[in-house]
């Protein structure tokens, strides 16, 4: 075995070295001029994967989230009015009973105002009616795709706010 660089006989074990891009078998002296390639079976850092990695989907499956929400019934205003009249209560009397302003009650009964949870609870209790019904909603989280442009973060925020309405068109050409 001779050194491929200097041609001298290699004493001991020859060294594999990368010299100027070429993999050569060289002597100890010449190996100093290049990068020694250690081709001894070094303990491999990567442990062979015996078990295949279970496939983990990056995206959550696009199943629509079914959400059960409480919602004020349709026609709550007439329901309130009817129940109040049935009990023979005036706006003032009902207002006193539930500690609400008459104006609030008249707004409710004309459908100009949707009662909040607290108000609904009070009305339900005072009038012995049900104003809230559980509604099963399919919450579609999919964002409508725009073929021309990608949605910006601002668009997403608008979608959040408006609850799925069309984002206001921004003129882009
Ligand atoms: Zn040499």
Tab-separated table of C-alpha atoms and ligand atoms in Angstrom:
chain	number	residue	atom	x	y	z
A	1	UNK	CA	0.000	0.000	0.000
A	2	UNK	CA	1.474	3.285	-1.114
A	3	UNK	CA	0.497	6.816	-0.443
A	4	UNK	CA	-1.398	8.219	-3.358
A	5	UNK	CA	0.077	11.652	-2.774
A	6	UNK	CA	3.728	11.173	-2.125
A	7	UNK	CA	4.001	7.603	-3.336
A	8	UNK	CA	5.766	6.429	-0.222
A	9	UNK	CA	4.968	3.190	1.407
A	10	UNK	CA	2.400	3.629	4.116
A	11	UNK	CA	3.430	2.350	7.480
A	12	UNK	CA	0.632	1.199	9.646
A	13	UNK	CA	-2.883	1.624	8.528
A	14	UNK	CA	-3.482	3.823	5.504
A	15	UNK	CA	-5.491	6.942	5.961
A	16	UNK	CA	-8.394	7.939	3.794
A	17	UNK	CA	-8.244	11.645	3.299
A	18	UNK	CA	-10.062	14.185	1.243
A	19	UNK	CA	-7.412	16.228	-0.477
A	20	UNK	CA	-8.520	18.913	-2.893
A	21	UNK	CA	-11.805	17.222	-3.387
A	22	UNK	CA	-10.382	13.804	-4.064
A	23	UNK	CA	-10.654	10.885	-1.769
A	24	UNK	CA	-7.182	9.440	-1.480
A	25	UNK	CA	-5.380	6.805	0.483
A	26	UNK	CA	-2.469	8.579	1.992
A	27	UNK	CA	0.213	8.369	4.594
A	28	UNK	CA	0.045	10.108	7.902
A	29	UNK	CA	2.119	13.014	6.683
A	30	UNK	CA	0.012	13.670	3.637
A	31	UNK	CA	-3.247	13.273	5.497
A	32	UNK	CA	-2.336	16.489	7.285
A	33	UNK	CA	-2.846	18.371	4.043
A	34	UNK	CA	-6.387	17.195	3.674
A	35	UNK	CA	-9.398	16.202	5.593
A	36	UNK	CA	-9.209	12.792	7.096
A	37	UNK	CA	-12.151	10.600	6.303
A	38	UNK	CA	-12.935	8.298	9.089
A	39	UNK	CA	-14.637	5.380	7.556
A	40	UNK	CA	-14.543	3.225	10.567
A	41	UNK	CA	-18.035	2.259	11.455
A	42	UNK	CA	-18.724	5.085	13.747
A	43	UNK	CA	-21.625	4.619	16.112
A	44	UNK	CA	-24.483	6.003	14.122
A	45	UNK	CA	-26.267	8.797	15.794
A	46	UNK	CA	-29.474	8.071	14.030
A	47	UNK	CA	-31.042	5.048	15.539
A	48	UNK	CA	-32.756	3.085	12.871
A	49	UNK	CA	-36.457	3.573	12.997
A	50	UNK	CA	-37.907	0.198	13.598
A	51	UNK	CA	-41.438	1.351	14.115
A	52	UNK	CA	-42.862	3.620	11.485
A	53	UNK	CA	-43.802	7.002	12.790
A	54	UNK	CA	-47.546	7.176	13.088
A	55	UNK	CA	-49.009	9.540	10.603
A	56	UNK	CA	-49.939	12.709	12.360
A	57	UNK	CA	-52.117	14.950	10.264
A	58	UNK	CA	-50.971	18.512	10.454
A	59	UNK	CA	-54.380	19.937	9.934
A	60	UNK	CA	-57.279	19.101	12.083
A	61	UNK	CA	-59.942	17.190	10.226
A	62	UNK	CA	-62.379	19.583	8.646
A	63	UNK	CA	-65.383	18.416	10.500
A	64	UNK	CA	-67.739	21.206	11.296
A	65	UNK	CA	-67.923	21.870	14.955
A	66	UNK	CA	-71.371	21.337	16.253
A	67	UNK	CA	-71.992	23.871	18.888
A	68	UNK	CA	-74.961	23.991	21.107
A	69	UNK	CA	-75.750	27.520	22.002
A	70	UNK	CA	-78.532	29.135	23.863
A	71	UNK	CA	-80.454	31.572	21.796
A	72	UNK	CA	-83.362	33.825	22.386
A	73	UNK	CA	-86.386	32.422	20.640
A	74	UNK	CA	-87.759	33.966	17.522
A	75	UNK	CA	-90.686	36.174	18.297
A	76	UNK	CA	-89.530	36.681	21.857
A	77	UNK	CA	-91.127	40.115	21.828
A	78	UNK	CA	-94.651	38.854	21.304
A	79	UNK	CA	-93.999	36.072	23.765
A	80	UNK	CA	-93.031	38.586	26.405
A	81	UNK	CA	-96.003	40.809	25.669
A	82	UNK	CA	-98.468	37.947	25.672
A	83	UNK	CA	-97.120	36.551	28.916
A	84	UNK	CA	-97.203	39.962	30.539
A	85	UNK	CA	-100.744	40.631	29.399
A	86	UNK	CA	-101.786	37.203	30.580
A	87	UNK	CA	-100.528	38.065	34.022
A	88	UNK	CA	-102.286	41.406	33.796
A	89	UNK	CA	-99.088	43.350	34.305
A	90	UNK	CA	-98.362	46.721	32.852
A	91	UNK	CA	-94.924	47.726	31.684
A	92	UNK	CA	-94.502	49.633	34.911
A	93	UNK	CA	-95.493	46.703	37.045
A	94	UNK	CA	-93.294	44.262	35.214
A	95	UNK	CA	-90.527	46.794	35.254
A	96	UNK	CA	-90.725	47.053	39.006
A	97	UNK	CA	-90.857	43.308	39.355
A	98	UNK	CA	-87.696	42.670	37.416
A	99	UNK	CA	-86.073	45.992	38.162
A	100	UNK	CA	-85.948	47.202	34.600
A	101	UNK	CA	-86.916	50.431	32.942
A	102	UNK	CA	-90.233	50.682	31.173
A	103	UNK	CA	-88.417	51.828	28.072
A	104	UNK	CA	-86.424	48.633	28.084
A	105	UNK	CA	-89.572	46.567	28.265
A	106	UNK	CA	-91.286	48.419	25.476
A	107	UNK	CA	-88.202	48.027	23.334
A	108	UNK	CA	-88.177	44.329	24.074
A	109	UNK	CA	-91.820	43.915	23.210
A	110	UNK	CA	-91.437	45.697	19.934
A	111	UNK	CA	-88.427	43.627	19.050
A	112	UNK	CA	-86.140	46.626	18.984
A	113	UNK	CA	-83.942	45.119	21.623
A	114	UNK	CA	-82.741	41.619	22.204
A	115	UNK	CA	-82.596	40.799	25.880
A	116	UNK	CA	-79.256	39.780	27.279
A	117	UNK	CA	-78.823	36.647	29.344
A	118	UNK	CA	-79.507	38.418	32.592
A	119	UNK	CA	-82.647	40.057	31.293
A	120	UNK	CA	-83.851	36.825	29.751
A	121	UNK	CA	-83.426	35.049	33.042
A	122	UNK	CA	-85.423	37.715	34.834
A	123	UNK	CA	-88.197	37.717	32.247
A	124	UNK	CA	-88.405	33.955	32.193
A	125	UNK	CA	-88.721	33.916	35.936
A	126	UNK	CA	-91.215	36.746	36.205
A	127	UNK	CA	-93.410	35.731	33.298
A	128	UNK	CA	-92.912	31.995	33.630
A	129	UNK	CA	-92.022	31.610	30.012
A	130	UNK	CA	-89.162	30.198	28.067
A	131	UNK	CA	-87.251	32.676	26.016
A	132	UNK	CA	-84.150	30.653	25.445
A	133	UNK	CA	-83.896	27.591	23.322
A	134	UNK	CA	-80.850	25.480	22.799
A	135	UNK	CA	-79.795	25.760	19.213
A	136	UNK	CA	-77.569	23.283	17.541
A	137	UNK	CA	-75.367	25.191	15.247
A	138	UNK	CA	-72.904	23.935	12.790
A	139	UNK	CA	-70.001	26.170	13.321
A	140	UNK	CA	-68.239	26.292	10.021
A	141	UNK	CA	-64.729	27.438	10.573
A	142	UNK	CA	-63.750	27.164	6.954
A	143	UNK	CA	-62.717	30.445	5.511
A	144	UNK	CA	-64.154	31.230	2.122
A	145	UNK	CA	-61.392	30.972	-0.369
A	146	UNK	CA	-60.569	33.874	-2.556
A	147	UNK	CA	-59.211	32.797	-5.914
A	148	UNK	CA	-57.256	35.951	-6.525
A	149	UNK	CA	-55.555	36.659	-3.301
A	150	UNK	CA	-54.777	35.194	0.020
A	151	UNK	CA	-56.648	36.346	3.009
A	152	UNK	CA	-54.742	38.715	5.151
A	153	UNK	CA	-54.796	38.682	8.898
A	154	UNK	CA	-56.988	41.742	8.746
A	155	UNK	CA	-59.505	39.884	6.640
A	156	UNK	CA	-59.562	37.050	9.100
A	157	UNK	CA	-60.170	39.450	11.918
A	158	UNK	CA	-62.992	41.010	10.000
A	159	UNK	CA	-64.477	37.614	9.408
A	160	UNK	CA	-64.274	36.946	13.104
A	161	UNK	CA	-65.993	40.177	13.927
A	162	UNK	CA	-68.699	39.981	11.341
A	163	UNK	CA	-69.219	36.317	11.885
A	164	UNK	CA	-68.766	34.992	8.417
A	165	UNK	CA	-69.859	37.929	6.403
A	166	UNK	CA	-68.085	38.813	3.237
A	167	UNK	CA	-64.983	40.800	3.947
A	168	UNK	CA	-65.060	44.256	2.596
A	169	UNK	CA	-63.451	44.250	-0.772
A	170	UNK	CA	-60.170	45.933	-0.955
A	171	UNK	CA	-59.388	47.078	-4.410
A	172	UNK	CA	-56.224	45.400	-5.414
A	173	UNK	CA	-54.928	45.155	-8.926
B	1	LIG	ZN1	2.280	10.646	1.569
